[in-house]
mmCIF file of N, CA and C in Angstrom:
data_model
loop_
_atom_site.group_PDB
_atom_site.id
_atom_site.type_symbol
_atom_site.label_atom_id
_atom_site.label_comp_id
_atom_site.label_asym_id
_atom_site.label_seq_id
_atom_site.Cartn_x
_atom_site.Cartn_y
_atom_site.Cartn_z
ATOM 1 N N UNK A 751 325.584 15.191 99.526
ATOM 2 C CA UNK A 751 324.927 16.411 99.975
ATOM 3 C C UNK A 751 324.046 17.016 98.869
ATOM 4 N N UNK A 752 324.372 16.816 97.395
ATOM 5 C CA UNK A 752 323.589 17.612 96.522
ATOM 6 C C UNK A 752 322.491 16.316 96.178
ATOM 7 N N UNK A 753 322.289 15.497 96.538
ATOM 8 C CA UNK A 753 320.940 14.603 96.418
ATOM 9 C C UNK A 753 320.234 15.490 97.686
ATOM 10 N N UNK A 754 320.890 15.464 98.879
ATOM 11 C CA UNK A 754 319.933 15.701 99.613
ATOM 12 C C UNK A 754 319.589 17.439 99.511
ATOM 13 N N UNK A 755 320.198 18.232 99.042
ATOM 14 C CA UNK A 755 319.604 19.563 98.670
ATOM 15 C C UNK A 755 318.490 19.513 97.111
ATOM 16 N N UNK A 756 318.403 18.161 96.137
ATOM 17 C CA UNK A 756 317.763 18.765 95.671
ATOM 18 C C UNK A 756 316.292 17.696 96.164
ATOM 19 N N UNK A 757 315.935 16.536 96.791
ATOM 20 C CA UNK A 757 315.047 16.528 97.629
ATOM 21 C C UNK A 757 315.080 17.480 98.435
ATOM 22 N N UNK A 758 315.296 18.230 98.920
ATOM 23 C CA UNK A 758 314.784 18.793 99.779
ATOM 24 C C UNK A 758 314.560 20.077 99.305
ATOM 25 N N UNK A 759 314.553 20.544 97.944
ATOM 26 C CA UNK A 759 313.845 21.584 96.861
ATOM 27 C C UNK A 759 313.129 20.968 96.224
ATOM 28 N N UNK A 760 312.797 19.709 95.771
ATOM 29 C CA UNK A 760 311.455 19.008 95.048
ATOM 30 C C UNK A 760 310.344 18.818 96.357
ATOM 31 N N UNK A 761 310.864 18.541 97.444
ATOM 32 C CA UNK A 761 309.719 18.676 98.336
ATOM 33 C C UNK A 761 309.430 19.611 98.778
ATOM 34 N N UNK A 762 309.941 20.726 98.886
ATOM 35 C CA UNK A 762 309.373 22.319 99.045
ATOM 36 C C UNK A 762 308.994 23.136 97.866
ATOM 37 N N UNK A 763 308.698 22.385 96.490
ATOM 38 C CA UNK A 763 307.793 23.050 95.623
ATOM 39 C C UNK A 763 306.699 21.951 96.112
ATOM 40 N N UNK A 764 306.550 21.000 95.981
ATOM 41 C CA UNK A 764 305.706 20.276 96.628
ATOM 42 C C UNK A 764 304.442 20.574 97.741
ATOM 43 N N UNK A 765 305.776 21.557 98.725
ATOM 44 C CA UNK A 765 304.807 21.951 99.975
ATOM 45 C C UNK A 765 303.818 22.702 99.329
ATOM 46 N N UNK A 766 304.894 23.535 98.718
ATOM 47 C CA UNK A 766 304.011 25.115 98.278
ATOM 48 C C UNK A 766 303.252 25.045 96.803
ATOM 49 N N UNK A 767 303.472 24.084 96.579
ATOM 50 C CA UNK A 767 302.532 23.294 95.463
ATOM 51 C C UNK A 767 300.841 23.567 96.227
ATOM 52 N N UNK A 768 300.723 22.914 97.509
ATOM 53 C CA UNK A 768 299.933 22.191 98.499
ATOM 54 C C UNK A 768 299.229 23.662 98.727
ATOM 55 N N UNK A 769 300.213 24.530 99.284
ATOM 56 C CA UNK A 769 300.053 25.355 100.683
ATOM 57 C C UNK A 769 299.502 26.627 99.306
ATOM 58 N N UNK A 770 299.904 26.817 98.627
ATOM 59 C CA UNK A 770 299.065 27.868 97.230
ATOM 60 C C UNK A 770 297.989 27.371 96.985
ATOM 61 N N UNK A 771 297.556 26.096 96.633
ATOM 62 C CA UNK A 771 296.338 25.812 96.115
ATOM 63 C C UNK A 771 295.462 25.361 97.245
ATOM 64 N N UNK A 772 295.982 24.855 98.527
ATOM 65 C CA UNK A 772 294.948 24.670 99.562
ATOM 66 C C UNK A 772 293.810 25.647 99.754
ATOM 67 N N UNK A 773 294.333 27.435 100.245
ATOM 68 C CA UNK A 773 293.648 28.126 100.278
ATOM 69 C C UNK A 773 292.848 28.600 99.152
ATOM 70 N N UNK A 774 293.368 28.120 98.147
ATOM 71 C CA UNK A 774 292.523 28.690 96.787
ATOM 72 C C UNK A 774 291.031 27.451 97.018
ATOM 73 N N UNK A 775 291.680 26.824 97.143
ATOM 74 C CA UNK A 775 290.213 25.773 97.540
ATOM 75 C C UNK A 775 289.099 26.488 98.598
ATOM 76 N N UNK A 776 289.968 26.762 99.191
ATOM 77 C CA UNK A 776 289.203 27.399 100.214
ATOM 78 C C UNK A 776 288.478 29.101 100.021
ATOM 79 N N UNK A 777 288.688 29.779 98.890
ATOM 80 C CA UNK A 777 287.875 30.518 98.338
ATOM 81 C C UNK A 777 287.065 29.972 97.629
ATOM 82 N N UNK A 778 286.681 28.901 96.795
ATOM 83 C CA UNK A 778 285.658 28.544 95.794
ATOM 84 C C UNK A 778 284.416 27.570 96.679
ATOM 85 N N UNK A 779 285.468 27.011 98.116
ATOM 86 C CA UNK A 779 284.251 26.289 98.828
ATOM 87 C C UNK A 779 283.338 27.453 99.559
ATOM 88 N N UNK A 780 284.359 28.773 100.146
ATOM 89 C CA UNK A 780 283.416 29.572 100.681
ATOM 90 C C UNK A 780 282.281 30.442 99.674
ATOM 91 N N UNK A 781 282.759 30.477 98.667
ATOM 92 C CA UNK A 781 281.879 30.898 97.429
ATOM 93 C C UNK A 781 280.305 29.735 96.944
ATOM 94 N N UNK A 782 280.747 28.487 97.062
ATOM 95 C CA UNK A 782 279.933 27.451 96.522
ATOM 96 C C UNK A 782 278.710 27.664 97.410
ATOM 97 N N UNK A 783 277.696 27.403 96.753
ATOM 98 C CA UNK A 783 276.167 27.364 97.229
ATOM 99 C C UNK A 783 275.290 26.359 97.385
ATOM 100 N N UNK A 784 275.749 25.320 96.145
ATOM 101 C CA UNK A 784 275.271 23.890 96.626
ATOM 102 C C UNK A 784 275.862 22.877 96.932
ATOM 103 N N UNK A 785 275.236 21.983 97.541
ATOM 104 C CA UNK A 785 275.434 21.163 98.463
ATOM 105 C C UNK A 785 276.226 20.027 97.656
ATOM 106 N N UNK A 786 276.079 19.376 96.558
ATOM 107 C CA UNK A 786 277.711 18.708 96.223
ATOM 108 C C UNK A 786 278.878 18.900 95.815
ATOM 109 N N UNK A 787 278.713 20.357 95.360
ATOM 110 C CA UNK A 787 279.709 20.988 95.443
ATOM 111 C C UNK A 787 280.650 21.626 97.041
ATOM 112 N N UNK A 788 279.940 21.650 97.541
ATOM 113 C CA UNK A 788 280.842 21.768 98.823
ATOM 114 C C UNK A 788 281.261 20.497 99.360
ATOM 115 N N UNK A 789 280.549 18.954 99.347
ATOM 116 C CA UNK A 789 281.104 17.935 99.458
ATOM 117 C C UNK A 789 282.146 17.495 98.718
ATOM 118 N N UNK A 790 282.011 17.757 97.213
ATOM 119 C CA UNK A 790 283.638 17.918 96.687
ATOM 120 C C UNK A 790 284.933 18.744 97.200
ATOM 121 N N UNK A 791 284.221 20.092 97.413
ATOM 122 C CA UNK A 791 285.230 20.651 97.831
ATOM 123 C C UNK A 791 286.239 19.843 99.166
ATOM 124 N N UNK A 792 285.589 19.433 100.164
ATOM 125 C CA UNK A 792 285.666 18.874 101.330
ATOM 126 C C UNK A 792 286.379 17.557 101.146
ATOM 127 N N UNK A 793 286.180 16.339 100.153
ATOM 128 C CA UNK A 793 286.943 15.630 99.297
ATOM 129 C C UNK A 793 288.539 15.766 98.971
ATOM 130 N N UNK A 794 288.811 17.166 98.187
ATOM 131 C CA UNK A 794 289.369 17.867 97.634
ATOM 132 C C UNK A 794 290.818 18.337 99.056
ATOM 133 N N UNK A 795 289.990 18.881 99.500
ATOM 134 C CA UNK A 795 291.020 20.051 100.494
ATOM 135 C C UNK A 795 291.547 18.294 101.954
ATOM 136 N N UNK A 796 290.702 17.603 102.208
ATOM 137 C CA UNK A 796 291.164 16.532 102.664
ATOM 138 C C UNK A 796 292.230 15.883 102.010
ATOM 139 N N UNK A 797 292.301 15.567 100.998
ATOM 140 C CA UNK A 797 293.059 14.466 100.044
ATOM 141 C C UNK A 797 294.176 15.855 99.779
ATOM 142 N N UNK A 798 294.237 16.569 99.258
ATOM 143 C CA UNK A 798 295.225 17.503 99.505
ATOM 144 C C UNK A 798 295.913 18.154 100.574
ATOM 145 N N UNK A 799 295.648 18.015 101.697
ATOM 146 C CA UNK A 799 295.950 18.630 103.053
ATOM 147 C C UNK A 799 297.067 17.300 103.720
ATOM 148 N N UNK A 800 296.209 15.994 103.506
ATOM 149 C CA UNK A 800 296.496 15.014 104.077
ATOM 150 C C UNK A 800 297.688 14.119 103.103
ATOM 151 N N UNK A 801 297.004 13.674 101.961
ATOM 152 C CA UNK A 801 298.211 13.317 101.279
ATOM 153 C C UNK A 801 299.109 13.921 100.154
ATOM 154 N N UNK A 802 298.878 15.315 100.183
ATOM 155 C CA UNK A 802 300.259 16.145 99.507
ATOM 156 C C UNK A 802 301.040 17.137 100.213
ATOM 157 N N UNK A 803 300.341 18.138 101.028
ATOM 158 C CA UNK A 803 301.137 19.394 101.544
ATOM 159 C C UNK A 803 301.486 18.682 102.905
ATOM 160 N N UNK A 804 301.119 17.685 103.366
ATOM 161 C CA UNK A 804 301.863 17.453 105.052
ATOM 162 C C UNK A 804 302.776 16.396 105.124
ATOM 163 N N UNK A 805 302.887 15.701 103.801
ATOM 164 C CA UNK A 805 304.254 14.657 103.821
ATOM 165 C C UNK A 805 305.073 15.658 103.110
ATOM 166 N N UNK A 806 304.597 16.377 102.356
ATOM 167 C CA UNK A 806 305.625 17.495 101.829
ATOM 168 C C UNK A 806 306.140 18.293 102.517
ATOM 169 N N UNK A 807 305.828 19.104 103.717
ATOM 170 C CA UNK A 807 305.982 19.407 104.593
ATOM 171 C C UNK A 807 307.200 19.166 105.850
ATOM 172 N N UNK A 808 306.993 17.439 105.696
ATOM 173 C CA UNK A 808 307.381 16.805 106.849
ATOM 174 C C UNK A 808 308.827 16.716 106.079
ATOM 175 N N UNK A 809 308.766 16.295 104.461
ATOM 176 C CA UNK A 809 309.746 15.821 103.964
ATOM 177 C C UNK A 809 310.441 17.038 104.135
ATOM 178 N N UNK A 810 310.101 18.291 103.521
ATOM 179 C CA UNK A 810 310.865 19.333 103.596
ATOM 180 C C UNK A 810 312.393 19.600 104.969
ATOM 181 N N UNK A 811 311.024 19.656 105.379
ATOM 182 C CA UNK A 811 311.894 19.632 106.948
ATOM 183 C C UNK A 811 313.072 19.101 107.127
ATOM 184 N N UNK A 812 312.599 17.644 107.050
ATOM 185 C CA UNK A 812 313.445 16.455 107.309
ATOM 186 C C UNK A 812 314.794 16.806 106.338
ATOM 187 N N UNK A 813 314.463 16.719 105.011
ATOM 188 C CA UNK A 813 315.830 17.657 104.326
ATOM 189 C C UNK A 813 316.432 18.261 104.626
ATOM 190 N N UNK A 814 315.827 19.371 104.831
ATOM 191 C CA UNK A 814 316.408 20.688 105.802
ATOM 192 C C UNK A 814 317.289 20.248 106.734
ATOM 193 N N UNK A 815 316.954 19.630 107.327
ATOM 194 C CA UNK A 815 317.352 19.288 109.042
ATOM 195 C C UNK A 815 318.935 18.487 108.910
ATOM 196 N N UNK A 816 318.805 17.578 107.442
ATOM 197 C CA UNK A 816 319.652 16.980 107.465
ATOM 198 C C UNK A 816 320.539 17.444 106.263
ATOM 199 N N UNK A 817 320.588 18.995 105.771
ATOM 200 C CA UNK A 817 321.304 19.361 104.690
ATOM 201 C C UNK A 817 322.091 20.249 106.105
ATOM 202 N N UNK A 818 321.276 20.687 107.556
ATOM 203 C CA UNK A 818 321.996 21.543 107.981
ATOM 204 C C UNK A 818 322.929 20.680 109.296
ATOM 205 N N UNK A 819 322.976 19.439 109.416
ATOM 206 C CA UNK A 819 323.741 18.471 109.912
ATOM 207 C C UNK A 819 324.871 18.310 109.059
ATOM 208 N N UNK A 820 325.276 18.504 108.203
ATOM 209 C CA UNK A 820 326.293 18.446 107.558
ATOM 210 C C UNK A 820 327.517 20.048 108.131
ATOM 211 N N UNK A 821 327.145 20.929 108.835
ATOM 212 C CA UNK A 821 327.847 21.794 108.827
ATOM 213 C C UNK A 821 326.963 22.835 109.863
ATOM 214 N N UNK A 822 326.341 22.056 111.557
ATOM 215 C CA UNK A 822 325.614 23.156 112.176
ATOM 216 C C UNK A 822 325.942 24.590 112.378
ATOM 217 N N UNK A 823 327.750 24.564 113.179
ATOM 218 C CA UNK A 823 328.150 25.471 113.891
ATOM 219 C C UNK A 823 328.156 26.661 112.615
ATOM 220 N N UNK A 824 328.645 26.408 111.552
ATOM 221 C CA UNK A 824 328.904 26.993 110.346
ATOM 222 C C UNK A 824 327.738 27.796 110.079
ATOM 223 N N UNK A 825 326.631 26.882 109.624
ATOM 224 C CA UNK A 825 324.912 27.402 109.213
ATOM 225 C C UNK A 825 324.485 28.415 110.246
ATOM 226 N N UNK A 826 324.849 28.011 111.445
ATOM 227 C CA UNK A 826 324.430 28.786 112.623
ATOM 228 C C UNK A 826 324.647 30.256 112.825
ATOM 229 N N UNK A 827 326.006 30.437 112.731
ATOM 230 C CA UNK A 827 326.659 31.313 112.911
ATOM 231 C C UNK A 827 326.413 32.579 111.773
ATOM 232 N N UNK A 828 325.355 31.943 110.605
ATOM 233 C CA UNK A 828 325.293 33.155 109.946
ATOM 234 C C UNK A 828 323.396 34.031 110.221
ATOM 235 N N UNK A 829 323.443 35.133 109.925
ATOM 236 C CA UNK A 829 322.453 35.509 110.074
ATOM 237 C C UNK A 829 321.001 35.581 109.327
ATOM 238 N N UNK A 830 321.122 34.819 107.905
ATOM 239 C CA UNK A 830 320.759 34.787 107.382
ATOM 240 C C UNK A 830 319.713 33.094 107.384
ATOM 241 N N UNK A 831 320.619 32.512 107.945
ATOM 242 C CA UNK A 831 319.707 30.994 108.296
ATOM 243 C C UNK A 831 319.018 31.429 109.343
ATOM 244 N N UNK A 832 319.150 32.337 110.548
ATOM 245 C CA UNK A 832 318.011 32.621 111.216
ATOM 246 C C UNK A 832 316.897 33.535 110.986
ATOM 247 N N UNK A 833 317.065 33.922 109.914
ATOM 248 C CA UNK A 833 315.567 34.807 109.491
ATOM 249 C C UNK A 833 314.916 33.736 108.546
ATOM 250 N N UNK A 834 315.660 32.801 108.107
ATOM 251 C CA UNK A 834 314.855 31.492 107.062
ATOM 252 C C UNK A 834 314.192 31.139 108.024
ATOM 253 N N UNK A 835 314.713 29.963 109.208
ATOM 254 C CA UNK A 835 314.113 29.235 110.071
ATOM 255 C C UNK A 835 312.942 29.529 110.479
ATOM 256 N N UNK A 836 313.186 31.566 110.858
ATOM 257 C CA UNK A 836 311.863 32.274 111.885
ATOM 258 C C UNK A 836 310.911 31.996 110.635
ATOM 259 N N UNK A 837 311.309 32.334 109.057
ATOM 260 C CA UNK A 837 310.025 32.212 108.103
ATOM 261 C C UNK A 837 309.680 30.997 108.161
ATOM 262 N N UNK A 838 310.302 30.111 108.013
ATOM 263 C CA UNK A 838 309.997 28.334 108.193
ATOM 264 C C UNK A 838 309.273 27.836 109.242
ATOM 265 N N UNK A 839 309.221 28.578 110.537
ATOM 266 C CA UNK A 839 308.205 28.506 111.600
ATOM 267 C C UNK A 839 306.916 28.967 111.288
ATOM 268 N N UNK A 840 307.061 30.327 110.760
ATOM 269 C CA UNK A 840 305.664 30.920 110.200
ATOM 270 C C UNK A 840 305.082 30.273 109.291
ATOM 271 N N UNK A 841 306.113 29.786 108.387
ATOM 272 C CA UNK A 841 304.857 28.946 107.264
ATOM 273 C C UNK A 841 304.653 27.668 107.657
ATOM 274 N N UNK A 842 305.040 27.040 108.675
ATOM 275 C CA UNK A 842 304.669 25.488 109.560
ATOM 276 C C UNK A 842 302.971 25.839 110.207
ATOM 277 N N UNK A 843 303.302 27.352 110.765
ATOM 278 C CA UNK A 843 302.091 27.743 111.491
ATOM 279 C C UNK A 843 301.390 27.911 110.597
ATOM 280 N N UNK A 844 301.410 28.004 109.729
ATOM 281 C CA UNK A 844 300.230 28.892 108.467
ATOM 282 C C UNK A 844 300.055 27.454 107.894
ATOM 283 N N UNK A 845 300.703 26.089 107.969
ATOM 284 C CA UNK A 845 300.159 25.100 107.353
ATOM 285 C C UNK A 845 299.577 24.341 108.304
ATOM 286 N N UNK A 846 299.338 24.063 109.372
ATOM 287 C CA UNK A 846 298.876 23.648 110.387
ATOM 288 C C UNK A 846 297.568 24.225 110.542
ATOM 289 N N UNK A 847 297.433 25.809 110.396
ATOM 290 C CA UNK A 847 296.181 27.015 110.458
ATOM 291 C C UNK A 847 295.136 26.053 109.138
ATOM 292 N N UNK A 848 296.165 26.131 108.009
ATOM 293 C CA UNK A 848 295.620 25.664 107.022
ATOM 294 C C UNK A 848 294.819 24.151 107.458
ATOM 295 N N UNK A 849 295.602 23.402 108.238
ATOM 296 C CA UNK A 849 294.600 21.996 108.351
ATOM 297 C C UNK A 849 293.535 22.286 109.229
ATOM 298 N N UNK A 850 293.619 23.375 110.314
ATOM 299 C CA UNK A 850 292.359 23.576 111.277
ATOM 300 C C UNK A 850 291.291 24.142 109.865
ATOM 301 N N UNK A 851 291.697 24.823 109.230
ATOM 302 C CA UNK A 851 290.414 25.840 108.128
ATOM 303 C C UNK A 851 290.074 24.184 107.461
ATOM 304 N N UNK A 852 290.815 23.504 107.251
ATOM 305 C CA UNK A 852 289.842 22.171 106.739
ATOM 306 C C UNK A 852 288.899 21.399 107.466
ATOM 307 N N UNK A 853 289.379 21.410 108.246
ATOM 308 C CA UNK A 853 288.369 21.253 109.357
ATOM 309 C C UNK A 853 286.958 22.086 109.692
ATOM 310 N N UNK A 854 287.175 22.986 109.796
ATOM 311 C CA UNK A 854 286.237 23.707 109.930
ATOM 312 C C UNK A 854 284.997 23.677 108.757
ATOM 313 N N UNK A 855 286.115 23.892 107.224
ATOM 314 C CA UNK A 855 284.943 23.427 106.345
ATOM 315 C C UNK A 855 284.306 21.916 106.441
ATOM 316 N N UNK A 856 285.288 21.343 107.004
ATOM 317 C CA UNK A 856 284.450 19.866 106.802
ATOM 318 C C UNK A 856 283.455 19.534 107.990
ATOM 319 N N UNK A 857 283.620 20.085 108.903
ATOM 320 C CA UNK A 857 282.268 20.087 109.563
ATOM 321 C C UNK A 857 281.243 21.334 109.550
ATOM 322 N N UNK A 858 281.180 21.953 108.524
ATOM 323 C CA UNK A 858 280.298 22.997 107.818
ATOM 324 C C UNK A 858 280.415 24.611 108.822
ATOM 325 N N UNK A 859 281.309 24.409 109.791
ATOM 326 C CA UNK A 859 281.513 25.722 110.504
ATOM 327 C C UNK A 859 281.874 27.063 109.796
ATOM 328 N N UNK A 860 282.641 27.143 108.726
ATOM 329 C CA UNK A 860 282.935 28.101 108.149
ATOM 330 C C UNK A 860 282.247 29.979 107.963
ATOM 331 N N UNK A 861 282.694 30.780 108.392
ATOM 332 C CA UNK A 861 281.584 31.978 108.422
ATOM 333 C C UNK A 861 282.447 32.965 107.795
ATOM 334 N N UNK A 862 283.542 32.685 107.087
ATOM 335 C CA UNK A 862 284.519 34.274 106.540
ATOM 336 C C UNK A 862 284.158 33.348 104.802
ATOM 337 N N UNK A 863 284.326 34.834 104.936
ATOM 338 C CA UNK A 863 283.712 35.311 102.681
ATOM 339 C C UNK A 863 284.865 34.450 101.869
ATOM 340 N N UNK A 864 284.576 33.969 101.006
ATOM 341 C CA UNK A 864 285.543 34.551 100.104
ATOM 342 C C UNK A 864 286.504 35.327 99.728
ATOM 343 N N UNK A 865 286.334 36.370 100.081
ATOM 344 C CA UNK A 865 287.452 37.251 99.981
ATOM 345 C C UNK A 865 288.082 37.359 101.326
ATOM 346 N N UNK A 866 288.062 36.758 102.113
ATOM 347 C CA UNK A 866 289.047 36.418 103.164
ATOM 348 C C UNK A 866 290.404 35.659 102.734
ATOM 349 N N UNK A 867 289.543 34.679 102.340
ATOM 350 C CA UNK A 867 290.300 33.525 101.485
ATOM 351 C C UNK A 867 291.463 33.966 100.577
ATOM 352 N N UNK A 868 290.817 34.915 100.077
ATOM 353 C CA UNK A 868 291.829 35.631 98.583
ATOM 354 C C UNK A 868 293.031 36.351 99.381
ATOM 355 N N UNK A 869 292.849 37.055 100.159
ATOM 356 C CA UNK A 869 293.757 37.405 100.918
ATOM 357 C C UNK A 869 294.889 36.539 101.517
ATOM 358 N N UNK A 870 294.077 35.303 102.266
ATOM 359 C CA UNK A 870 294.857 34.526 103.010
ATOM 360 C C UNK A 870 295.858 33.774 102.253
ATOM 361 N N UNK A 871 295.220 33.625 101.294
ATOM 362 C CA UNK A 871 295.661 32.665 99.720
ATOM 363 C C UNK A 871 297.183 33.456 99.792
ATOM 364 N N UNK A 872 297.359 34.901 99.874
ATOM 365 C CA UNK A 872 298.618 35.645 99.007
ATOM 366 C C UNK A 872 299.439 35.738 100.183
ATOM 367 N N UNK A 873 299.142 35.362 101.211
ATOM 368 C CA UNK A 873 300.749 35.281 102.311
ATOM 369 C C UNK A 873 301.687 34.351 102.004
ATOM 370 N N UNK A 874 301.581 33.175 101.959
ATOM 371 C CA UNK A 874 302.592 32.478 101.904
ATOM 372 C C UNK A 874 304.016 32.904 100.718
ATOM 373 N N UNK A 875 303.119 33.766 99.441
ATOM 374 C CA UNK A 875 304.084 34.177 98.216
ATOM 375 C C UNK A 875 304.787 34.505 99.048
ATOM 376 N N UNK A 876 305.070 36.012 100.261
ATOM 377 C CA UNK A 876 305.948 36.631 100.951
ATOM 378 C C UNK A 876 306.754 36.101 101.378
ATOM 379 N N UNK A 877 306.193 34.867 102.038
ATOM 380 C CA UNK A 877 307.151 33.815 102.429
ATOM 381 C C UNK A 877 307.929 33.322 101.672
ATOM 382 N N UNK A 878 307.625 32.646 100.703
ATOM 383 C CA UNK A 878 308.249 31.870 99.612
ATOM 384 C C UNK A 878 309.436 32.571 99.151
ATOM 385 N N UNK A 879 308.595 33.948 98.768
ATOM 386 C CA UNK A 879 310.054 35.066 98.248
ATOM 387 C C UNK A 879 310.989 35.255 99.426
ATOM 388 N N UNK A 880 310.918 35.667 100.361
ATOM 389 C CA UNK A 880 312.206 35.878 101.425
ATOM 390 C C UNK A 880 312.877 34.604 101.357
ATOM 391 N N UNK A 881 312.258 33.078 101.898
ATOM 392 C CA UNK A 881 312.966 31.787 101.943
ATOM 393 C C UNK A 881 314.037 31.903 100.749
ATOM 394 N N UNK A 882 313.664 32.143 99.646
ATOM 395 C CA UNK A 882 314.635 31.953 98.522
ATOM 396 C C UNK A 882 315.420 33.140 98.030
ATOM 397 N N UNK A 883 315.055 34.659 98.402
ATOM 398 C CA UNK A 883 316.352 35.528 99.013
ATOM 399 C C UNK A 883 317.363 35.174 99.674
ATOM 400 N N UNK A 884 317.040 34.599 100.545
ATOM 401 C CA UNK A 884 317.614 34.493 102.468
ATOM 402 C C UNK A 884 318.849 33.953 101.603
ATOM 403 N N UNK A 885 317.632 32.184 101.476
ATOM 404 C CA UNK A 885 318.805 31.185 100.643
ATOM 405 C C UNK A 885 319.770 31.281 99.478
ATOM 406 N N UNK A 886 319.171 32.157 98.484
ATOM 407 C CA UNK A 886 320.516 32.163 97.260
ATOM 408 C C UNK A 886 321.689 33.684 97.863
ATOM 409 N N UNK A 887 320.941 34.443 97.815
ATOM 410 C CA UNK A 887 321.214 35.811 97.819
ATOM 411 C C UNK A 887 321.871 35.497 99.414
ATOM 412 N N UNK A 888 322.012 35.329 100.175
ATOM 413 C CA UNK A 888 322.559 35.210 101.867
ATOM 414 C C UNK A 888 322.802 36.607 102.106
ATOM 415 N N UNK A 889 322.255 37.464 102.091
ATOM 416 C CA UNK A 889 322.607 39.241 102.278
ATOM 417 C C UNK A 889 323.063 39.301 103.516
ATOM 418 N N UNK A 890 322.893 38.668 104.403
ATOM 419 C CA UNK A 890 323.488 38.773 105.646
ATOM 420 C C UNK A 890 324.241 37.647 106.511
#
């Protein structure tokens, strides 16, 4: 069980390795003005979207899934694994959001500032911090 809890904490710095610096990409491409520089960027947020934050992602999960097979009725029953999960849904959605915004830059659609970006960039911290309240601290 403690192999599979600490994969399944090397792949959720991993995610959020991914899921912090994705959107930061995504302020410097909406900032960039010329044209190979936004093809890097586009390079960049592909090769990162695709082969770091969504096997990280998947792996996470998959950990998860199988650290909480060891003991469902138990995990279940407290209240504190269901406010993780609801955050663990939100940041699935916010990484998924994240692969449509790659998209969008990569076929040049993009129309929000920069400072959209900067914003969008600082949600997931919220997340990150409750997940690892919830989990050490179990307050409820």
């Amino acid at each position: 069980m403690l192999w599979v809890k600490a994969f399944h904490i090397i792949s959720l710095v991993c995610w959020f390795a991914g899921i912090f610096y994705l959107p930061r990409l995504f302020v410097y491409h909406a900032a960039c003005e010329d044209t190979p520089g936004k093809e890097r960027f586009k390079v960049m947020e592909r090769k990162l979207y695709r082969g770091i934050t969504t096997p990280s992602m998947i792996a996470t999960v998959g950990f998860g899934l199988w650290l909480l097979s060891y003991n469902w009725a138990g995990y279940f029953s407290q209240g504190w694994l269901h406010a993780k999960l609801v955050l663990v849904v939100l940041l699935i959605v916010y990484h998924f959001y994240c692969g449509h915004l790659v998209s969008v830059f990569q076929d040049d659609r993009n129309t929000r500032s920069h400072v959209f970006y900067r914003w969008f960039n600082e949600l997931p911290v919220f997340i990150l911090l409750a997940v690892v309240i919830l989990a050490v601290v179990k307050p409820f």
